[in-house]
Amino acid sequence: INGQISKGFRLGGINDQLNVPLCTASDLETFGGNDSWDDETLWNYEAGIKSNIMGGRGTLNVAVFYQDIKDLQATVTAGSCSSRVVYNVPKAHSAGFELELAAQQTERFDWALTASYISAEIDSTVTSTANDGSTSVVGGIEKGNRLATVPKFQAAAAATYVWPMN
């Protein structure tokens, strides 16, 4: 049985200047003035079991986790400005489980299966306010949207058969 509580971070930084001559007035209002971004921090909570099965010829590992993310660094394409800008998303989370199962069935044959399920979502919305007072969501950073590049489900399988050669 294993457990872990850990804290991690990613340093903040400075955004490149917008390519102002290409920006529409609307995009300049939305993306202008975002000169830098803050450090991203997260707390990670995990619990799991690692076990031997089949008299030591197999393993079964299971883990669950939850990550509380603050000031998530999200890169957004700045519309007509031909630039990319990093924004901080105040709150996000990631939660899920992982499963690994492997066995050596015979002296020459072994196999393995792995799978994971991850619910990773934005928990706050990033908006921009125009000069006329109207607000809009910046780059799809809206509460309830999935985090980019985090697959909901992953799985892999492997099998190996070995034979001696003289």
Coordinates of N, CA, C and O in Angstrom, one line a residue:
I1 N 0.9 -1.2 0.0 CA 0.0 0.0 0.0 C 0.9 1.2 0.0 O 1.9 1.3 0.7
N2 N 0.6 2.2 -0.8 CA 1.4 3.4 -0.9 C 0.5 4.6 -1.0 O -0.7 4.6 -1.4
G3 N 1.0 5.7 -0.5 CA 0.3 7.0 -0.6 C 1.3 8.1 -0.7 O 2.5 8.0 -0.3
Q4 N 0.9 9.2 -1.2 CA 1.8 10.4 -1.4 C 0.9 11.6 -1.5 O -0.1 11.7 -2.0
I5 N 1.5 12.7 -0.8 CA 1.0 14.0 -0.9 C 2.2 14.9 -1.3 O 3.2 14.8 -0.7
S6 N 2.1 15.6 -2.4 CA 3.2 16.4 -2.9 C 2.7 17.7 -3.5 O 1.6 17.8 -3.9
K7 N 3.6 18.6 -3.5 CA 3.3 19.9 -4.1 C 4.3 20.2 -5.2 O 5.5 19.9 -5.1
G8 N 3.8 20.7 -6.3 CA 4.7 21.0 -7.5 C 4.4 22.4 -8.0 O 3.4 23.1 -7.6
F9 N 5.3 22.9 -8.8 CA 5.1 24.2 -9.4 C 5.8 24.3 -10.7 O 6.6 23.6 -11.1
R10 N 5.3 25.3 -11.5 CA 5.9 25.7 -12.7 C 6.1 27.2 -12.7 O 5.1 27.9 -12.5
L11 N 7.3 27.7 -12.9 CA 7.6 29.1 -12.8 C 6.8 30.0 -13.8 O 6.5 29.5 -14.9
G12 N 6.4 31.2 -13.4 CA 5.8 32.1 -14.3 C 6.7 32.7 -15.3 O 7.9 32.3 -15.4
G13 N 6.3 33.7 -16.1 CA 7.2 34.2 -17.1 C 6.6 35.5 -17.8 O 5.6 36.0 -17.3
I14 N 7.2 35.9 -18.8 CA 6.9 37.1 -19.5 C 6.4 36.7 -20.9 O 7.1 36.0 -21.7
N15 N 5.2 37.2 -21.3 CA 4.7 37.0 -22.7 C 5.5 37.8 -23.7 O 5.9 39.0 -23.4
D16 N 5.6 37.3 -24.9 CA 6.2 38.1 -26.0 C 5.2 39.2 -26.3 O 4.0 39.1 -26.1
Q17 N 5.7 40.3 -26.8 CA 4.8 41.4 -27.2 C 3.9 41.0 -28.4 O 4.3 40.2 -29.2
L18 N 2.7 41.5 -28.4 CA 1.8 41.2 -29.5 C 2.3 41.9 -30.8 O 3.0 42.9 -30.7
N19 N 1.9 41.3 -31.9 CA 2.3 41.8 -33.2 C 1.2 42.9 -33.5 O 0.3 42.6 -34.3
V20 N 1.3 44.0 -32.8 CA 0.2 45.0 -32.8 C -0.3 45.5 -34.2 O -1.5 45.6 -34.4
P21 N 0.6 45.7 -35.2 CA 0.1 46.1 -36.5 C -0.9 45.1 -37.1 O -1.7 45.5 -38.0
L22 N -0.8 43.8 -36.8 CA -1.7 42.8 -37.3 C -3.0 42.7 -36.5 O -4.0 42.1 -37.0
C23 N -3.1 43.2 -35.3 CA -4.2 43.0 -34.4 C -5.4 43.8 -34.8 O -5.3 45.0 -35.1
T24 N -6.6 43.2 -34.8 CA -7.8 44.0 -34.9 C -8.0 44.8 -33.6 O -7.4 44.4 -32.5
A25 N -8.8 45.8 -33.6 CA -9.1 46.5 -32.3 C -9.6 45.6 -31.2 O -9.3 45.7 -30.1
S26 N -10.5 44.7 -31.6 CA -11.1 43.8 -30.7 C -10.1 42.9 -30.1 O -10.1 42.6 -28.9
D27 N -9.2 42.3 -30.9 CA -8.2 41.4 -30.4 C -7.2 42.1 -29.5 O -6.7 41.6 -28.5
L28 N -6.9 43.4 -29.9 CA -6.0 44.1 -29.1 C -6.6 44.4 -27.7 O -5.9 44.3 -26.7
E29 N -7.9 44.6 -27.6 CA -8.6 44.8 -26.3 C -8.5 43.5 -25.5 O -8.3 43.5 -24.3
T30 N -8.8 42.4 -26.2 CA -8.8 41.1 -25.5 C -7.5 40.6 -25.0 O -7.3 40.2 -23.9
F31 N -6.4 40.7 -25.9 CA -5.1 40.1 -25.5 C -4.1 41.1 -25.1 O -3.0 40.7 -24.6
G32 N -4.3 42.4 -25.2 CA -3.4 43.4 -24.8 C -3.3 43.5 -23.3 O -4.3 43.2 -22.6
G33 N -2.2 44.0 -22.8 CA -2.1 44.2 -21.3 C -1.8 42.9 -20.5 O -1.8 42.9 -19.3
N34 N -1.6 41.8 -21.2 CA -1.3 40.5 -20.5 C 0.2 40.3 -20.7 O 0.6 39.4 -21.4
D35 N 1.0 41.1 -20.0 CA 2.4 41.0 -20.2 C 3.2 39.8 -19.6 O 4.2 39.5 -20.0
S36 N 2.6 39.3 -18.5 CA 3.3 38.2 -17.8 C 2.2 37.2 -17.3 O 1.1 37.4 -17.3
W37 N 2.8 36.1 -16.8 CA 1.9 35.1 -16.1 C 2.6 34.7 -14.8 O 3.8 34.7 -14.7
D38 N 1.8 34.2 -13.9 CA 2.3 33.8 -12.5 C 2.7 32.3 -12.5 O 2.4 31.6 -13.4
D39 N 3.3 32.0 -11.4 CA 3.7 30.6 -11.1 C 2.4 29.7 -11.1 O 1.4 30.2 -10.5
E40 N 2.5 28.5 -11.6 CA 1.4 27.5 -11.5 C 1.8 26.6 -10.3 O 3.0 26.2 -10.2
T41 N 0.8 26.3 -9.5 CA 1.1 25.4 -8.4 C 0.1 24.3 -8.4 O -1.1 24.5 -8.9
L42 N 0.4 23.2 -7.8 CA -0.6 22.1 -7.6 C -0.2 21.3 -6.4 O 0.9 21.1 -6.0
W43 N -1.3 20.7 -5.8 CA -1.1 19.7 -4.8 C -1.6 18.4 -5.4 O -2.7 18.4 -6.0
N44 N -0.9 17.3 -5.2 CA -1.2 16.0 -5.7 C -1.4 15.1 -4.5 O -0.6 15.0 -3.6
Y45 N -2.5 14.3 -4.6 CA -2.8 13.3 -3.6 C -3.0 12.0 -4.3 O -3.8 11.9 -5.2
E46 N -2.3 11.0 -3.8 CA -2.3 9.6 -4.4 C -2.4 8.6 -3.4 O -1.9 8.7 -2.3
A47 N -3.1 7.5 -3.7 CA -3.1 6.3 -2.9 C -3.1 5.1 -3.9 O -3.7 5.2 -4.9
G48 N -2.5 4.0 -3.5 CA -2.4 2.8 -4.4 C -2.0 1.6 -3.7 O -1.6 1.6 -2.5
I49 N -2.1 0.5 -4.5 CA -1.6 -0.8 -4.0 C -0.8 -1.4 -5.1 O -1.1 -1.4 -6.3
K50 N 0.4 -2.0 -4.7 CA 1.2 -2.7 -5.6 C 1.3 -4.1 -5.0 O 1.7 -4.3 -3.9
S51 N 1.0 -5.1 -5.9 CA 1.0 -6.5 -5.3 C 1.5 -7.5 -6.3 O 1.5 -7.3 -7.5
N52 N 2.0 -8.6 -5.7 CA 2.4 -9.7 -6.5 C 1.3 -10.7 -6.5 O 0.6 -10.9 -5.5
I53 N 1.0 -11.4 -7.7 CA 0.0 -12.4 -7.8 C 0.6 -13.6 -8.5 O 1.8 -13.6 -9.0
M54 N -0.1 -14.7 -8.6 CA 0.3 -15.9 -9.2 C 1.7 -16.4 -8.7 O 2.5 -16.8 -9.5
G55 N 1.8 -16.4 -7.4 CA 3.0 -16.9 -6.8 C 4.3 -16.1 -7.2 O 5.4 -16.6 -7.3
G56 N 4.1 -14.8 -7.4 CA 5.2 -13.9 -7.8 C 5.5 -13.8 -9.3 O 6.4 -13.1 -9.7
R57 N 4.7 -14.5 -10.1 CA 4.8 -14.4 -11.6 C 4.0 -13.3 -12.2 O 4.0 -13.2 -13.4
G58 N 3.3 -12.6 -11.4 CA 2.4 -11.5 -11.9 C 2.4 -10.3 -11.0 O 2.8 -10.4 -9.8
T59 N 2.0 -9.2 -11.5 CA 1.8 -8.0 -10.6 C 0.4 -7.4 -10.9 O -0.1 -7.4 -12.1
L60 N -0.1 -6.8 -9.9 CA -1.4 -6.0 -10.0 C -1.1 -4.7 -9.3 O -0.9 -4.7 -8.1
N61 N -1.2 -3.6 -10.0 CA -1.0 -2.3 -9.4 C -2.2 -1.4 -9.7 O -2.6 -1.3 -10.8
V62 N -2.7 -0.7 -8.7 CA -3.8 0.1 -8.8 C -3.5 1.4 -8.1 O -3.0 1.4 -7.0
A63 N -3.9 2.6 -8.7 CA -3.7 3.9 -8.0 C -4.8 4.8 -8.3 O -5.4 4.8 -9.4
V64 N -5.2 5.6 -7.4 CA -6.1 6.7 -7.6 C -5.4 8.0 -7.2 O -4.5 8.0 -6.4
F65 N -5.8 9.1 -7.9 CA -5.2 10.4 -7.6 C -6.1 11.6 -7.8 O -7.2 11.4 -8.5
Y66 N -5.8 12.7 -7.2 CA -6.5 13.9 -7.3 C -5.4 15.0 -7.3 O -4.5 15.1 -6.4
Q67 N -5.5 16.0 -8.3 CA -4.6 17.1 -8.3 C -5.4 18.4 -8.3 O -6.3 18.6 -9.1
D68 N -5.1 19.3 -7.4 CA -5.7 20.6 -7.3 C -4.7 21.6 -7.8 O -3.7 21.8 -7.3
I69 N -5.1 22.2 -9.0 CA -4.2 23.1 -9.7 C -4.7 24.5 -9.5 O -5.8 24.9 -9.8
K70 N -3.7 25.4 -9.2 CA -4.0 26.8 -9.1 C -3.1 27.6 -10.1 O -1.9 27.3 -10.3
D71 N -3.7 28.6 -10.8 CA -3.0 29.4 -11.8 C -2.4 28.6 -12.9 O -1.2 28.8 -13.3
L72 N -3.2 27.6 -13.4 CA -2.8 26.8 -14.5 C -2.3 27.7 -15.7 O -3.0 28.7 -16.0
Q73 N -1.2 27.4 -16.3 CA -0.7 28.1 -17.4 C -1.2 27.6 -18.7 O -1.0 26.5 -19.1
A74 N -2.1 28.4 -19.3 CA -2.7 28.0 -20.6 C -2.3 28.9 -21.7 O -2.4 30.2 -21.6
T75 N -1.8 28.4 -22.8 CA -1.4 29.1 -24.0 C -2.6 29.3 -24.9 O -3.2 28.3 -25.3
V76 N -2.8 30.6 -25.3 CA -3.9 30.9 -26.2 C -3.4 31.6 -27.5 O -2.5 32.4 -27.4
T77 N -3.9 31.3 -28.6 CA -3.6 32.0 -29.8 C -4.3 33.3 -29.8 O -5.6 33.3 -29.6
A78 N -3.6 34.4 -30.0 CA -4.1 35.8 -29.8 C -4.8 36.3 -31.1 O -4.4 37.3 -31.6
G79 N -5.8 35.6 -31.5 CA -6.6 36.0 -32.7 C -5.8 36.5 -33.9 O -4.9 35.8 -34.3
S80 N -6.1 37.6 -34.3 CA -5.5 38.2 -35.5 C -4.1 38.7 -35.3 O -3.4 39.1 -36.2
C81 N -3.7 38.7 -34.0 CA -2.4 39.3 -33.7 C -1.2 38.5 -34.1 O 0.0 38.9 -33.9
S82 N -1.4 37.3 -34.6 CA -0.4 36.4 -35.0 C 0.6 36.2 -33.8 O 1.9 36.2 -34.0
S83 N 0.1 36.0 -32.6 CA 0.9 35.8 -31.4 C 0.3 34.7 -30.6 O -0.9 34.4 -30.7
R84 N 1.1 34.2 -29.6 CA 0.5 33.3 -28.6 C 0.8 33.9 -27.2 O 1.8 34.5 -27.0
V85 N -0.2 33.8 -26.4 CA -0.2 34.5 -25.1 C -0.5 33.4 -24.0 O -1.4 32.6 -24.2
V86 N 0.2 33.5 -22.9 CA 0.0 32.6 -21.8 C -0.9 33.3 -20.7 O -0.6 34.5 -20.4
Y87 N -2.0 32.7 -20.3 CA -2.9 33.2 -19.3 C -2.8 32.2 -18.1 O -2.6 31.0 -18.3
N88 N -3.1 32.7 -16.9 CA -3.3 31.9 -15.7 C -4.8 31.6 -15.6 O -5.6 32.5 -15.6
V89 N -5.1 30.3 -15.4 CA -6.5 29.9 -15.1 C -6.5 29.7 -13.6 O -5.7 28.9 -13.1
P90 N -7.3 30.5 -12.9 CA -7.3 30.4 -11.4 C -7.4 29.0 -10.8 O -6.6 28.7 -9.9
K91 N -8.3 28.2 -11.3 CA -8.5 26.9 -10.7 C -8.8 25.8 -11.8 O -9.5 26.0 -12.7
A92 N -8.2 24.6 -11.5 CA -8.4 23.5 -12.4 C -8.2 22.2 -11.5 O -7.6 22.3 -10.4
H93 N -8.6 21.1 -12.0 CA -8.3 19.8 -11.3 C -8.1 18.7 -12.2 O -8.5 18.7 -13.4
S94 N -7.5 17.6 -11.7 CA -7.4 16.4 -12.5 C -7.5 15.2 -11.5 O -6.9 15.3 -10.4
A95 N -8.4 14.3 -11.8 CA -8.6 13.1 -10.9 C -8.8 11.9 -11.8 O -9.2 11.9 -12.9
G96 N -8.3 10.8 -11.2 CA -8.5 9.5 -12.0 C -7.9 8.3 -11.3 O -7.5 8.3 -10.1
F97 N -7.8 7.3 -12.1 CA -7.1 6.0 -11.6 C -6.3 5.4 -12.7 O -6.5 5.6 -13.9
E98 N -5.4 4.6 -12.2 CA -4.5 3.8 -13.1 C -4.5 2.4 -12.7 O -4.6 2.1 -11.5
L99 N -4.4 1.5 -13.7 CA -4.4 0.0 -13.4 C -3.3 -0.6 -14.3 O -3.2 -0.3 -15.5
E100 N -2.5 -1.5 -13.7 CA -1.5 -2.2 -14.4 C -1.7 -3.7 -14.0 O -1.7 -4.0 -12.8
L101 N -1.7 -4.6 -15.0 CA -1.8 -6.0 -14.7 C -0.8 -6.7 -15.6 O -0.8 -6.5 -16.8
A102 N 0.1 -7.5 -15.1 CA 1.1 -8.2 -15.9 C 1.3 -9.6 -15.3 O 1.2 -9.8 -14.1
A103 N 1.6 -10.5 -16.2 CA 1.8 -11.9 -15.8 C 2.8 -12.6 -16.7 O 2.8 -12.4 -17.9
Q104 N 3.6 -13.5 -16.1 CA 4.4 -14.4 -16.9 C 3.7 -15.8 -16.8 O 3.8 -16.5 -15.9
Q105 N 2.9 -16.1 -17.9 CA 2.1 -17.3 -17.9 C 2.9 -18.5 -17.9 O 2.6 -19.5 -17.2
T106 N 3.9 -18.5 -18.8 CA 4.8 -19.7 -18.9 C 6.2 -19.2 -18.9 O 6.5 -18.0 -18.8
E107 N 7.2 -20.1 -19.0 CA 8.6 -19.6 -19.0 C 8.9 -18.8 -20.2 O 9.8 -18.0 -20.2
R108 N 8.1 -18.9 -21.3 CA 8.4 -18.2 -22.5 C 7.3 -17.1 -22.9 O 7.5 -16.4 -23.8
F109 N 6.2 -17.1 -22.2 CA 5.1 -16.2 -22.6 C 4.8 -15.3 -21.4 O 4.5 -15.7 -20.3
D110 N 4.8 -13.9 -21.7 CA 4.2 -13.0 -20.7 C 3.4 -11.9 -21.4 O 3.5 -11.7 -22.6
W111 N 2.6 -11.3 -20.6 CA 1.7 -10.2 -21.2 C 1.5 -9.1 -20.1 O 1.7 -9.3 -18.9
A112 N 1.0 -8.0 -20.6 CA 0.7 -6.9 -19.7 C -0.5 -6.1 -20.2 O -0.6 -5.9 -21.5
L113 N -1.3 -5.5 -19.3 CA -2.3 -4.6 -19.7 C -2.2 -3.4 -18.8 O -2.0 -3.5 -17.6
T114 N -2.4 -2.2 -19.3 CA -2.5 -1.0 -18.5 C -3.7 -0.2 -19.0 O -4.0 -0.2 -20.2
A115 N -4.2 0.6 -18.1 CA -5.4 1.5 -18.4 C -5.4 2.6 -17.4 O -5.0 2.4 -16.3
S116 N -5.9 3.7 -17.9 CA -6.1 4.9 -17.0 C -7.4 5.6 -17.4 O -7.7 5.7 -18.6
Y117 N -8.0 6.2 -16.5 CA -9.1 7.1 -16.7 C -8.8 8.4 -16.0 O -8.5 8.4 -14.8
I118 N -9.0 9.6 -16.7 CA -8.6 10.9 -16.1 C -9.7 11.9 -16.4 O -10.1 12.1 -17.5
S119 N -10.3 12.5 -15.3 CA -11.2 13.6 -15.5 C -10.4 14.8 -15.2 O -10.0 15.0 -14.0
A120 N -10.1 15.7 -16.2 CA -9.3 16.9 -16.0 C -10.0 18.0 -16.5 O -10.3 18.1 -17.7
E121 N -10.4 19.0 -15.6 CA -11.3 20.1 -16.0 C -10.8 21.4 -15.5 O -10.2 21.5 -14.5
I122 N -11.3 22.4 -16.2 CA -11.1 23.8 -15.8 C -12.2 24.1 -14.8 O -13.4 23.8 -15.1
D123 N -11.9 24.7 -13.7 CA -12.8 25.0 -12.6 C -13.2 26.5 -12.5 O -13.9 26.9 -11.6
S124 N -12.6 27.3 -13.4 CA -12.9 28.8 -13.4 C -12.8 29.3 -14.9 O -12.2 28.7 -15.7
T125 N -13.5 30.4 -15.2 CA -13.5 30.9 -16.5 C -12.6 32.2 -16.6 O -12.7 33.0 -15.7
V126 N -11.9 32.3 -17.7 CA -11.1 33.5 -17.9 C -11.8 34.3 -18.9 O -12.1 33.9 -20.0
T127 N -12.1 35.6 -18.6 CA -12.8 36.5 -19.4 C -12.0 37.8 -19.7 O -11.0 38.1 -19.0
S128 N -12.4 38.4 -20.8 CA -11.9 39.7 -21.1 C -13.0 40.7 -21.2 O -14.1 40.4 -21.7
T129 N -12.8 41.9 -20.7 CA -13.8 43.0 -20.7 C -13.5 44.0 -21.8 O -12.4 44.6 -21.7
A130 N -14.3 44.2 -22.7 CA -14.1 45.2 -23.8 C -14.4 46.6 -23.2 O -15.0 46.8 -22.1
N131 N -14.0 47.7 -23.9 CA -14.2 49.0 -23.5 C -15.7 49.4 -23.4 O -16.1 50.2 -22.6
D132 N -16.6 48.7 -24.1 CA -18.0 48.9 -24.0 C -18.6 48.2 -22.8 O -19.8 48.2 -22.6
G133 N -17.8 47.4 -22.0 CA -18.3 46.7 -20.8 C -18.7 45.3 -21.1 O -19.0 44.6 -20.2
S134 N -18.8 44.9 -22.3 CA -19.1 43.5 -22.6 C -18.0 42.5 -22.3 O -16.8 42.9 -22.4
T135 N -18.3 41.3 -21.9 CA -17.2 40.4 -21.5 C -17.3 39.2 -22.5 O -18.4 38.8 -23.0
S136 N -16.2 38.5 -22.7 CA -16.1 37.3 -23.5 C -15.1 36.4 -22.9 O -14.2 36.8 -22.2
V137 N -15.3 35.1 -23.2 CA -14.4 34.0 -22.7 C -13.2 34.0 -23.6 O -13.3 34.1 -24.8
V138 N -12.0 34.0 -23.0 CA -10.8 34.0 -23.7 C -10.4 32.6 -24.1 O -10.2 31.7 -23.2
G139 N -10.2 32.4 -25.4 CA -9.6 31.1 -25.9 C -10.2 29.8 -25.4 O -9.5 28.8 -25.3
G140 N -11.5 29.8 -25.1 CA -12.2 28.6 -24.6 C -11.8 28.2 -23.2 O -12.1 27.1 -22.8
I141 N -11.2 29.1 -22.4 CA -10.9 28.8 -21.0 C -12.1 29.0 -20.2 O -12.3 30.1 -19.6
E142 N -13.0 28.0 -20.2 CA -14.3 28.1 -19.5 C -14.5 27.0 -18.5 O -14.2 25.8 -18.8
K143 N -15.1 27.3 -17.4 CA -15.4 26.3 -16.4 C -16.1 25.1 -17.0 O -17.1 25.3 -17.8
G144 N -15.7 23.9 -16.7 CA -16.3 22.7 -17.2 C -15.6 22.1 -18.4 O -15.8 20.9 -18.7
N145 N -14.8 22.9 -19.1 CA -14.0 22.4 -20.3 C -12.9 21.5 -19.8 O -12.3 21.7 -18.8
R146 N -12.6 20.5 -20.6 CA -11.5 19.6 -20.3 C -10.2 20.3 -20.5 O -10.1 21.2 -21.4
L147 N -9.2 19.9 -19.8 CA -7.8 20.4 -20.0 C -7.3 19.9 -21.3 O -7.5 18.7 -21.6
A148 N -6.6 20.7 -22.0 CA -6.1 20.3 -23.3 C -5.0 19.3 -23.1 O -4.3 19.3 -22.1
T149 N -4.8 18.4 -24.0 CA -3.8 17.3 -24.1 C -3.9 16.3 -23.0 O -3.0 15.5 -22.8
V150 N -5.0 16.2 -22.3 CA -5.1 15.2 -21.2 C -6.2 14.2 -21.7 O -7.4 14.6 -21.8
P151 N -5.8 13.0 -22.1 CA -6.8 12.0 -22.6 C -7.7 11.6 -21.5 O -7.2 11.4 -20.4
K152 N -8.9 11.3 -21.8 CA -9.9 10.8 -20.8 C -9.6 9.4 -20.5 O -9.7 9.0 -19.3
F153 N -9.3 8.6 -21.5 CA -9.0 7.2 -21.3 C -7.8 6.7 -22.1 O -7.7 7.2 -23.3
Q154 N -7.0 6.0 -21.5 CA -5.8 5.4 -22.2 C -5.7 3.9 -21.9 O -6.0 3.5 -20.8
A155 N -5.2 3.1 -22.8 CA -5.0 1.7 -22.6 C -3.9 1.2 -23.5 O -3.7 1.7 -24.5
A156 N -3.2 0.2 -23.0 CA -2.2 -0.5 -23.8 C -2.1 -1.9 -23.4 O -2.4 -2.3 -22.3
A157 N -1.7 -2.7 -24.4 CA -1.5 -4.2 -24.1 C -0.2 -4.6 -24.8 O 0.2 -4.1 -25.8
A158 N 0.4 -5.6 -24.2 CA 1.6 -6.1 -24.7 C 1.7 -7.6 -24.4 O 1.2 -8.1 -23.4
A159 N 2.3 -8.3 -25.4 CA 2.5 -9.7 -25.2 C 3.9 -10.1 -25.8 O 4.3 -9.5 -26.8
T160 N 4.6 -11.0 -25.1 CA 5.9 -11.4 -25.6 C 6.0 -12.9 -25.5 O 5.7 -13.5 -24.5
Y161 N 6.5 -13.5 -26.6 CA 6.8 -14.9 -26.6 C 8.3 -15.0 -26.9 O 8.8 -14.5 -27.9
V162 N 9.1 -15.7 -26.1 CA 10.5 -15.9 -26.3 C 10.9 -17.3 -26.5 O 10.3 -18.2 -25.9
W163 N 11.8 -17.6 -27.5 CA 12.3 -18.9 -27.7 C 13.8 -18.9 -27.9 O 14.3 -17.9 -28.5
P164 N 14.5 -19.9 -27.4 CA 15.9 -19.9 -27.6 C 16.4 -20.1 -29.0 O 15.7 -20.9 -29.7
M165 N 17.5 -19.5 -29.4 CA 18.1 -19.8 -30.7 C 19.5 -20.2 -30.4 O 20.2 -19.7 -29.6
N166 N 19.9 -21.2 -31.2 CA 21.3 -21.8 -31.1 C 22.2 -21.0 -32.0 O 21.9 -20.7 -33.1

